[in-house]
Tab-separated table of C-alpha atoms and ligand atoms in Angstrom:
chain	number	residue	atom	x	y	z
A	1	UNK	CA	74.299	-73.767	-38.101
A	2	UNK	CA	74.310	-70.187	-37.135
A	3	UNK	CA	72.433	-68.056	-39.407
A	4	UNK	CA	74.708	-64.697	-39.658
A	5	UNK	CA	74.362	-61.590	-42.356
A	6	UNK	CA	76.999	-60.354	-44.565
A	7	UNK	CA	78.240	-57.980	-41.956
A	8	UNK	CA	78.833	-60.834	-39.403
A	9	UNK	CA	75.973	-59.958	-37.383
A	10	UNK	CA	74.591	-63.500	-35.543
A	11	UNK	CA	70.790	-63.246	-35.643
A	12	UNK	CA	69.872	-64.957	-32.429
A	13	UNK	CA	66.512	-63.360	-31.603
A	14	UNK	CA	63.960	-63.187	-32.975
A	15	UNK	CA	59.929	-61.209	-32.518
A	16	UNK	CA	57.105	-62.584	-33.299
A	17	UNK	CA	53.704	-60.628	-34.389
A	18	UNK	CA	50.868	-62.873	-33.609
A	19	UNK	CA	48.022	-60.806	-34.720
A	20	UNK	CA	47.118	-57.222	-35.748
A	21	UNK	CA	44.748	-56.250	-33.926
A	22	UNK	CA	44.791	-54.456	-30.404
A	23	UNK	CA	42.421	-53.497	-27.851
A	24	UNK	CA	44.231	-50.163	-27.586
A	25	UNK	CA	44.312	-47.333	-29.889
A	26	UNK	CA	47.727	-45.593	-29.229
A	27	UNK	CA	48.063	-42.489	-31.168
A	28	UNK	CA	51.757	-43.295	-31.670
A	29	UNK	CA	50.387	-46.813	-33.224
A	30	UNK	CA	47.560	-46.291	-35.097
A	31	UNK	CA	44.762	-44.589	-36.262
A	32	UNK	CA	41.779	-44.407	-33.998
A	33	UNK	CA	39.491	-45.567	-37.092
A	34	UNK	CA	40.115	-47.032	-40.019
A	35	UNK	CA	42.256	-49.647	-39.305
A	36	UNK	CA	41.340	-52.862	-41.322
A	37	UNK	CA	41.678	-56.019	-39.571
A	38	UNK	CA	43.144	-58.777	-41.614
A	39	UNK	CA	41.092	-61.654	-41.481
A	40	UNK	CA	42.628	-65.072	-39.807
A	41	UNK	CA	43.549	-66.823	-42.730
A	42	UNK	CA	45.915	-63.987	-43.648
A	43	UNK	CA	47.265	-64.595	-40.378
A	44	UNK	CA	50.147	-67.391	-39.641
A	45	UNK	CA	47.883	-69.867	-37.860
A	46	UNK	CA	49.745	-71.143	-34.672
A	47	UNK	CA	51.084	-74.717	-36.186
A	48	UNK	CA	52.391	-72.699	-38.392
A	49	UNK	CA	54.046	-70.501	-36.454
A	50	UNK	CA	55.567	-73.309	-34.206
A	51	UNK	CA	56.982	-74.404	-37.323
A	52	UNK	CA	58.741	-71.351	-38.222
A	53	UNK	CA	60.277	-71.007	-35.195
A	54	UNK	CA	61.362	-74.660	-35.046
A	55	UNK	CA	63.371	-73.429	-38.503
A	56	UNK	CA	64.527	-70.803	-36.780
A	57	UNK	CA	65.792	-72.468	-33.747
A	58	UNK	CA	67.835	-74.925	-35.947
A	59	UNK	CA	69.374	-71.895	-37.653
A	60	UNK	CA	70.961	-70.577	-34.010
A	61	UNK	CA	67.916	-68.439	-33.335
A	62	UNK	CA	67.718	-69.144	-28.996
A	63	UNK	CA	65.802	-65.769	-27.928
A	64	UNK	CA	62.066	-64.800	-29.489
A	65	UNK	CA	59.803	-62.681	-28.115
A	66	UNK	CA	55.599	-62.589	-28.374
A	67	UNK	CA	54.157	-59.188	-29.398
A	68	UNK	CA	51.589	-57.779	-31.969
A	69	UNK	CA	49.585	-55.830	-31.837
A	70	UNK	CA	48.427	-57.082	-28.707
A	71	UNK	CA	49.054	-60.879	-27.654
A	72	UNK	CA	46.044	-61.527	-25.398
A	73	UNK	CA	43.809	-60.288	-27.975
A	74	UNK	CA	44.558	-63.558	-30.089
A	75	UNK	CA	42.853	-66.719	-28.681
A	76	UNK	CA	44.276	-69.443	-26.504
A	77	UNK	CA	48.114	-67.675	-26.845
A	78	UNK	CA	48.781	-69.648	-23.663
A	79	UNK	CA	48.301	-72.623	-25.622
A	80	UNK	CA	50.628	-71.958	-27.974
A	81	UNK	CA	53.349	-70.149	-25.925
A	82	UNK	CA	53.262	-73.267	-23.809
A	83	UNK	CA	53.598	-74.944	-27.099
A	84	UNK	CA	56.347	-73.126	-28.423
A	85	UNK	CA	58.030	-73.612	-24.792
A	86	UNK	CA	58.535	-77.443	-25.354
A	87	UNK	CA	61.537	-75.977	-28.242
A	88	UNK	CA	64.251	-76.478	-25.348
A	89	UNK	CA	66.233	-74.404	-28.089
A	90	UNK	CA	64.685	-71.312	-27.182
A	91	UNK	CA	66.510	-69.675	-24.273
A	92	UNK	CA	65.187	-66.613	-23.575
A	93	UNK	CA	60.799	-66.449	-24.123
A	94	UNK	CA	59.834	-63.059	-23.299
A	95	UNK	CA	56.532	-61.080	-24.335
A	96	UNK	CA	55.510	-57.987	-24.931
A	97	UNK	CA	51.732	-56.557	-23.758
A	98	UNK	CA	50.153	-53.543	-23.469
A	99	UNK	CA	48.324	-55.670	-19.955
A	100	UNK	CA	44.848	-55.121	-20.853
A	101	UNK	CA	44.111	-58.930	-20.784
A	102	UNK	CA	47.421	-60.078	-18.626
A	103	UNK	CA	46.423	-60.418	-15.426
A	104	UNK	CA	44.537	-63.771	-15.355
A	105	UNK	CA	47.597	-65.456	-17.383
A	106	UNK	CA	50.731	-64.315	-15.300
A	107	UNK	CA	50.429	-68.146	-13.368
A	108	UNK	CA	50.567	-69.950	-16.443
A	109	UNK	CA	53.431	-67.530	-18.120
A	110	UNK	CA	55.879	-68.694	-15.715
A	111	UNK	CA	54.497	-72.515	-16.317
A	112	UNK	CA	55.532	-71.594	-20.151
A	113	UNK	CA	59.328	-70.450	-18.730
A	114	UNK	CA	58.438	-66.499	-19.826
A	115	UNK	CA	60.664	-64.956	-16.800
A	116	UNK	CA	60.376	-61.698	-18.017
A	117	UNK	CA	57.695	-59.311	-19.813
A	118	UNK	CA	57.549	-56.020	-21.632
A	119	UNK	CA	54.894	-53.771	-20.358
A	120	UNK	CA	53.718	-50.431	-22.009
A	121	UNK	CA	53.119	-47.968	-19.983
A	122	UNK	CA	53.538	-44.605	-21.303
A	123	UNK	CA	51.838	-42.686	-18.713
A	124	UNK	CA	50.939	-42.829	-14.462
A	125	UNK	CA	47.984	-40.657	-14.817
A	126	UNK	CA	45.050	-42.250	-15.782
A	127	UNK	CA	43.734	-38.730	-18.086
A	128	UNK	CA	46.681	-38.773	-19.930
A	129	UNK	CA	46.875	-42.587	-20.387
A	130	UNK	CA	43.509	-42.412	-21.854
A	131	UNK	CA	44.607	-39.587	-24.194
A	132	UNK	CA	47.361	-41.586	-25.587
A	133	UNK	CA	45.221	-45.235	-25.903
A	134	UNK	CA	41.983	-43.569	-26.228
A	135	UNK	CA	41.121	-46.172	-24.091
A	136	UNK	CA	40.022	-45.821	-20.151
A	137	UNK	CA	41.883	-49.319	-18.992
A	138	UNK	CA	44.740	-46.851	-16.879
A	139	UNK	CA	43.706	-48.942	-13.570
A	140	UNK	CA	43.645	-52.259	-15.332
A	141	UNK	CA	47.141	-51.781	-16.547
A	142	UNK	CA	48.147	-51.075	-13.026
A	143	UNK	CA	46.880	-54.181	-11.123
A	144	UNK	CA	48.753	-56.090	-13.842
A	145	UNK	CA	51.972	-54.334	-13.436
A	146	UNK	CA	51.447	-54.599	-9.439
A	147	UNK	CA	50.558	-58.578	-10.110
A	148	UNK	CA	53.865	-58.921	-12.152
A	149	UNK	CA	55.506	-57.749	-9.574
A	150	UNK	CA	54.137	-59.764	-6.800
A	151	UNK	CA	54.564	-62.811	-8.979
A	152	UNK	CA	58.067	-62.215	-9.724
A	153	UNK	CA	58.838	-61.149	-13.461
A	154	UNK	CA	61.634	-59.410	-14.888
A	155	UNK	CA	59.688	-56.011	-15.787
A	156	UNK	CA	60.719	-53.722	-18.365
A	157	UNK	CA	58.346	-50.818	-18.788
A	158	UNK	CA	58.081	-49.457	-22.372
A	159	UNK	CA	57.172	-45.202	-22.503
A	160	UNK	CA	56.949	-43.743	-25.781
A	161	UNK	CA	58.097	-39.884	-25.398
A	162	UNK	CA	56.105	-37.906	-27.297
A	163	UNK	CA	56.482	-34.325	-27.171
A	164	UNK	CA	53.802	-31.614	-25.293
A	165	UNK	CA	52.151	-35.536	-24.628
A	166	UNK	CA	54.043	-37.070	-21.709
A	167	UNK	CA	57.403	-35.686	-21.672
A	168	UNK	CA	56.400	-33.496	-18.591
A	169	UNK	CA	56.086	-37.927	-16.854
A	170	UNK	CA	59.623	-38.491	-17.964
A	171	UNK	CA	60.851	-37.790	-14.442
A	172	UNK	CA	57.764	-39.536	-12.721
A	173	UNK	CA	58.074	-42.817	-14.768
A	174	UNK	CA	61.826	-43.107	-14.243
A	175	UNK	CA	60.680	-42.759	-10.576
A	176	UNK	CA	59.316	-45.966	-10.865
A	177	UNK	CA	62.715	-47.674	-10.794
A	178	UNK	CA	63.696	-45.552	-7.594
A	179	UNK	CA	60.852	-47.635	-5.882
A	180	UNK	CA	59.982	-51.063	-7.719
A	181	UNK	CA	63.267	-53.310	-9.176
A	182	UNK	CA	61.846	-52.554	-12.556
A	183	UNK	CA	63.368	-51.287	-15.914
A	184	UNK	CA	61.684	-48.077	-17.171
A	185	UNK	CA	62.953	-47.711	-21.085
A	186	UNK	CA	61.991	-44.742	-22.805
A	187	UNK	CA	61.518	-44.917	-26.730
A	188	UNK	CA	62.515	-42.318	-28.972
A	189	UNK	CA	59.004	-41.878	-31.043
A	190	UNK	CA	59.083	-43.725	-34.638
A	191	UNK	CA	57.108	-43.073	-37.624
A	192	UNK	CA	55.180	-46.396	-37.470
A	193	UNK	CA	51.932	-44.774	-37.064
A	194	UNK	CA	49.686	-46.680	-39.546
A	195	UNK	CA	48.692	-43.172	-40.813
A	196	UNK	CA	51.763	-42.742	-43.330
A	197	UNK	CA	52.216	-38.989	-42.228
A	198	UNK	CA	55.342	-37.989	-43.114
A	199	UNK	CA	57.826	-37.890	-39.792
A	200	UNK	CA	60.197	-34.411	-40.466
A	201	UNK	CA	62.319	-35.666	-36.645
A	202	UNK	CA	61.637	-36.136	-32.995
A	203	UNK	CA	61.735	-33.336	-30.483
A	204	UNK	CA	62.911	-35.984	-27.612
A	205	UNK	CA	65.660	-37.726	-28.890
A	206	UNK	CA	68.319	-40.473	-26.502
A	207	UNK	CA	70.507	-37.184	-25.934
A	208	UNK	CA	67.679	-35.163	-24.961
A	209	UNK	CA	66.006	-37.525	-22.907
A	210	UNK	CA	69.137	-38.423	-20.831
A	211	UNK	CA	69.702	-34.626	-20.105
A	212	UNK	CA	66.300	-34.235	-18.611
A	213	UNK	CA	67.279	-37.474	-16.903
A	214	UNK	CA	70.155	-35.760	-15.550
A	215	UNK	CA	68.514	-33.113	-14.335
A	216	UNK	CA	67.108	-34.964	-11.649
A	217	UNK	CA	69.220	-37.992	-11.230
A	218	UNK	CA	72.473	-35.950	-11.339
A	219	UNK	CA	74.221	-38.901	-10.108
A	220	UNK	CA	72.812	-41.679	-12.913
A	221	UNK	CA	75.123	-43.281	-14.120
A	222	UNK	CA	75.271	-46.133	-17.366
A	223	UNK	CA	75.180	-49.660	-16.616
A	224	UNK	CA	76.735	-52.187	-19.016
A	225	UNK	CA	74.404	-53.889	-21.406
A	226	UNK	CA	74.795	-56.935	-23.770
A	227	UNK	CA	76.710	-55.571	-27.188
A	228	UNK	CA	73.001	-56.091	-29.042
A	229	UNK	CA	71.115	-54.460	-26.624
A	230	UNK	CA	68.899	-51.290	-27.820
A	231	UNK	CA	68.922	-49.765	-24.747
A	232	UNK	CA	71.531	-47.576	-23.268
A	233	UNK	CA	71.033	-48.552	-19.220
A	234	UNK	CA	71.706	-46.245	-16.295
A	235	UNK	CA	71.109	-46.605	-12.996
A	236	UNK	CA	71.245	-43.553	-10.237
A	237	UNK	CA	71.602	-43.623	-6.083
A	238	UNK	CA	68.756	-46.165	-4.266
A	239	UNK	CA	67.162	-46.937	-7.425
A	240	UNK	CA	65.500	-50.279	-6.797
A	241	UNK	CA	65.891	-50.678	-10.476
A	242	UNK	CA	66.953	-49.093	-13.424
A	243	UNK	CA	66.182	-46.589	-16.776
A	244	UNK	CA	67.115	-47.186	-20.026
A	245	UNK	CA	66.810	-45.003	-23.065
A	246	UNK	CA	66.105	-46.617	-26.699
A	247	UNK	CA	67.101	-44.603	-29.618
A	248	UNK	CA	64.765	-46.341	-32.042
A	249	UNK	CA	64.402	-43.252	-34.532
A	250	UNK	CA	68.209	-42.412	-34.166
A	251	UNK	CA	69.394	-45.962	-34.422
A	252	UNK	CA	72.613	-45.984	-32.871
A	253	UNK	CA	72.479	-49.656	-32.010
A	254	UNK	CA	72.031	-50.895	-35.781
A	255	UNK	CA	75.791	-51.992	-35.712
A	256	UNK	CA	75.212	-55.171	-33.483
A	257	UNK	CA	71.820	-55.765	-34.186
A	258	UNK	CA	70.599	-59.668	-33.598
A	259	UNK	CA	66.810	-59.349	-34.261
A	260	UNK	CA	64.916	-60.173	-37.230
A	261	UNK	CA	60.896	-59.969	-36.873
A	262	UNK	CA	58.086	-62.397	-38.592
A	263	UNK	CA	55.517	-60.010	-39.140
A	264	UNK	CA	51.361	-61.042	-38.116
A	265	UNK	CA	51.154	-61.889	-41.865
A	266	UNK	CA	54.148	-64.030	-41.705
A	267	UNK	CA	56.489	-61.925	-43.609
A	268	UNK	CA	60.051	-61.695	-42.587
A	269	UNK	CA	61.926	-58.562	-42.229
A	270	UNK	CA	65.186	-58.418	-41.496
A	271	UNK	CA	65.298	-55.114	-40.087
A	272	UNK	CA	62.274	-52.743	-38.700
A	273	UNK	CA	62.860	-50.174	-41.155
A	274	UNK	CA	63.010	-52.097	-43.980
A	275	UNK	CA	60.515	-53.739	-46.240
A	276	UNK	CA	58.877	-57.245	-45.922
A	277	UNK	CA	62.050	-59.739	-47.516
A	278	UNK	CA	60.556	-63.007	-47.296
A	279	UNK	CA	56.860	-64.579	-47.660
A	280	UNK	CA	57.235	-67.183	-44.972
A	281	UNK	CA	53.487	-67.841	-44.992
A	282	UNK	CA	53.614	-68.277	-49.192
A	283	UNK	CA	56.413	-71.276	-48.825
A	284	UNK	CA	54.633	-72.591	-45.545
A	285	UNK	CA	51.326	-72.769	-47.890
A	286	UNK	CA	53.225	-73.903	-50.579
A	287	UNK	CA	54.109	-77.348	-48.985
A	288	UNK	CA	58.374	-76.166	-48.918
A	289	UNK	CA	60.111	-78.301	-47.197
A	290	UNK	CA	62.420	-76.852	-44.334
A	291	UNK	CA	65.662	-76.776	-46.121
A	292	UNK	CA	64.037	-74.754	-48.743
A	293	UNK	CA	62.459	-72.490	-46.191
A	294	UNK	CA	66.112	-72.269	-44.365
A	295	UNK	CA	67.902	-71.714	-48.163
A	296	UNK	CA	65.649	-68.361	-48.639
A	297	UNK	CA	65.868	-67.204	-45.276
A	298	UNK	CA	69.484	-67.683	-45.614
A	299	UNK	CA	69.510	-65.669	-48.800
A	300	UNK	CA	67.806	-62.625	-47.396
A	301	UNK	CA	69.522	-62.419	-44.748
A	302	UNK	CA	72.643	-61.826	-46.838
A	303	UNK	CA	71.341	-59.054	-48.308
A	304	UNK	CA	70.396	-57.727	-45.162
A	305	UNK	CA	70.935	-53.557	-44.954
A	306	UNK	CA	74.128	-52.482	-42.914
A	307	UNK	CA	71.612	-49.970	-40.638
A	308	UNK	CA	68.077	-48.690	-40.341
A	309	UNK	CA	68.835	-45.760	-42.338
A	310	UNK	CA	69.970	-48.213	-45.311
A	311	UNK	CA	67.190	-50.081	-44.958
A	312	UNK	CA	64.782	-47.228	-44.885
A	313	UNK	CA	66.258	-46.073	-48.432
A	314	UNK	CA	65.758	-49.175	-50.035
A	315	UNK	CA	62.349	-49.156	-49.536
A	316	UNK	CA	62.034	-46.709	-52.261
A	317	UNK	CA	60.046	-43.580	-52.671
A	318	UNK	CA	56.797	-45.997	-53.609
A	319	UNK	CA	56.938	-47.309	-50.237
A	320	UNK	CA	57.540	-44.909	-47.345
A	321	UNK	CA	57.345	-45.782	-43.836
A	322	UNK	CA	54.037	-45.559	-42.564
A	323	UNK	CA	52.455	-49.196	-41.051
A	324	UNK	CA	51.073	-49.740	-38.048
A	325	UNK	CA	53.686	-51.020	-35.563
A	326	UNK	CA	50.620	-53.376	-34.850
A	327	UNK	CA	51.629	-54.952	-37.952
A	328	UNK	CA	55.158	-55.715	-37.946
A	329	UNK	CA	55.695	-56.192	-34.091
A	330	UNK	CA	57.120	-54.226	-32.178
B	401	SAM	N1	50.433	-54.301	-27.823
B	401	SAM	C1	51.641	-54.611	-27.158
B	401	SAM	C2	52.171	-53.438	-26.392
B	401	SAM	O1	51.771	-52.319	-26.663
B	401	SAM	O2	53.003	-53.665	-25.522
B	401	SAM	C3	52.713	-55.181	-28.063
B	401	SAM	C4	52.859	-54.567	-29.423
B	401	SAM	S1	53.411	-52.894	-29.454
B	401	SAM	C5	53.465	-52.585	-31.185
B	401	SAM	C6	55.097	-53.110	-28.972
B	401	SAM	C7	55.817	-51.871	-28.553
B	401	SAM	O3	55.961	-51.026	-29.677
B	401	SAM	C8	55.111	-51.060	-27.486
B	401	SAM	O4	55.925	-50.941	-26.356
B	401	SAM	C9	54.900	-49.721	-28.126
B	401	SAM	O5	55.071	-48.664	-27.221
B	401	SAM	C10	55.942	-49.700	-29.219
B	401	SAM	N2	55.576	-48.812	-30.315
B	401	SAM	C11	54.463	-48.866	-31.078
B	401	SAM	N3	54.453	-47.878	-31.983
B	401	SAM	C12	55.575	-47.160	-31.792
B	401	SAM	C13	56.134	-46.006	-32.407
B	401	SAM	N4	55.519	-45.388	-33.403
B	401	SAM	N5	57.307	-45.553	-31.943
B	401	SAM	C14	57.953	-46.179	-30.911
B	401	SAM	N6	57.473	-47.278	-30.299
B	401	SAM	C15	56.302	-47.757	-30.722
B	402	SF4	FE1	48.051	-51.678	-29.349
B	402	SF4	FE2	50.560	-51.971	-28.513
B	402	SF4	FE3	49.969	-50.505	-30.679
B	402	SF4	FE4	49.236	-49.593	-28.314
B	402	SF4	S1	51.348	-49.955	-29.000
B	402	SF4	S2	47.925	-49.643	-30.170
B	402	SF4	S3	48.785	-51.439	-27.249
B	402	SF4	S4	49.734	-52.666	-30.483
């Protein structure tokens, strides 16, 4: 079967939240204190997870990807990503990681068929690096993204612009892709801060951030990208690889959206700005059997909101946005 919402929309990918917890503090992310840990057993365990995906995969899901808060953080994840790799269902097993704790896996990723990895990097200079993480691993980061390289991956670089912050590296990070074949993706800023202050707009939205783009790439030019992509791609003369901007708080790409995400505490959602539909851990716990698993997931997912902005209003005014993107996955 081929699970599809109301709309049409196939959902074929699917990201996965392994844990909450980071060893990075991005302001963007969450709070520098405060933040309560869940403890494991409020976490999917990994069998678990395995499972879910399995239910998945028989329901035309082919592409998930690993994220959290941050992967590595969560013990023996190259266990279970090589685990989850035996599902020859799964075509596409990417990750996401902030490459605090990379470096020493990137052999065995490729044994677990992950060609290609998300890496956040929101700044090149180490001050301002440690500003946004609060944390001094700027040169750590590095070696992993120059190990990636040398090993191989499919790099997309993921920078946050965040106004008076690092909008003044906007040029410098899209230099990247002038001299590594990487993918430099710039993220309009969302309100997923774990602090639940309110989010009045963004000061560097997709337009705004392809004009300063422009400025100094007068010649970039867009590159044709999958209909579900979020990205809008460009390239521009010699670039070794390429920039692409994500309009995550505008959501223009809500119309061909694929993704659904299980959240760390194994909720589903069945669209970021949305609220938790389904207790997947509840009917795992409960001893359901996987057609009654696939029956709800089916049913949420045909109530599934047209956009983001739909989704955001039927949260209700109880429940603004305001989680940790640690939580959900980004
Ligand atoms: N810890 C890993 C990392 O940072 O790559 C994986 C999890 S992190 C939540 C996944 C992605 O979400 C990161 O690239 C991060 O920049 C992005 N993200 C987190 N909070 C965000 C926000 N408020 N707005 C936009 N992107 C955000
Ligand atoms: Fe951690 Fe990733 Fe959130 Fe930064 S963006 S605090 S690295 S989960």
């Amino acid at each position: 079967m081929q699970l599809t919402d109301q709309f049409g929309r196939e959902i074929r990918y699917l990201r996965l939240s392994v844990t909450d917890r980071c060893n990075l503090r991005c302001f963007y992310c969450m709070p520098e204190e405060g933040i309560h840990f869940l403890p494991k057993d409020q976490l999917l365990s990994y069998e678990e997870m395995i499972r879910l995906c399995g239910i998945f995969t028989s329901m035309g899901v082919d592409k998930i990807r690993i994220t959290g808060g941050e992967p590595f953080v969560r013990k023996d994840l190259i266990g279970f990503i090589g685990s989850l790799a035996d599902n020859k269902q799964i075509k596409k097993l990417s990750l996401t990681t902030n490459g605090i704790l990379t470096r020493p896996y990137l052999s065995q990723l490729k044994a677990c068929r992950i060609q290609q990895i998300n890496l956040s990097l929101d700044s090149l200079d180490a001050q301002n690096f440690h500003k946004i993480t609060r944390r001094d691993e700027f040169d750590n980061v590095m070696s992993t993204f120059h190990q990636m390289l040398d090993e191989g991956f499919a790099i997309k670089i993921n920078a946050v612009v965040m106004p008076g912050i690092n909008d003044h590296e906007i040029v410098p990070l899209a230099e990247l892709a002038m001299n590594y074949p990487v993918s430099v993706r710039f993220i309009e800023e969302m309100p997923f801060n774990g602090t639940g202050s309110v989010h009045a707009g963004i000061k560097w939205d997709h337009v705004r951030i392809l004009a300063k783009l422009k400025s100094r790439f007068p010649d970039i030019s867009p590159v044709p990208a999958a209909p579900n992509s979020t990205s809008q791609n460009y390239t521009f003369y010699k670039a070794m690889g390429d920039v692409g901007i994500i309009a995550a708080f505008s959501r223009t790409f809500c119309g061909t959206c694929d993704r659904i995400r299980i959240t760390s505490t194994g909720e589903m959602r069945t669209c970021l700005y949305g609220h938790n539909v389904l207790d997947l851990k509840a009917l795992l716990r409960q001893g359901e059997r996987d057609e009654v698993i696939r029956d709800s997931i089916v049913r949420v997912v045909q109530k599934r909101a047209r956009d983001g902005f739909e989704a955001e209003k039927l949260r209700g005014t109880n429940n603004p946005i305001g989680e940790s993107m640690s939580v959900i996955g980004g």
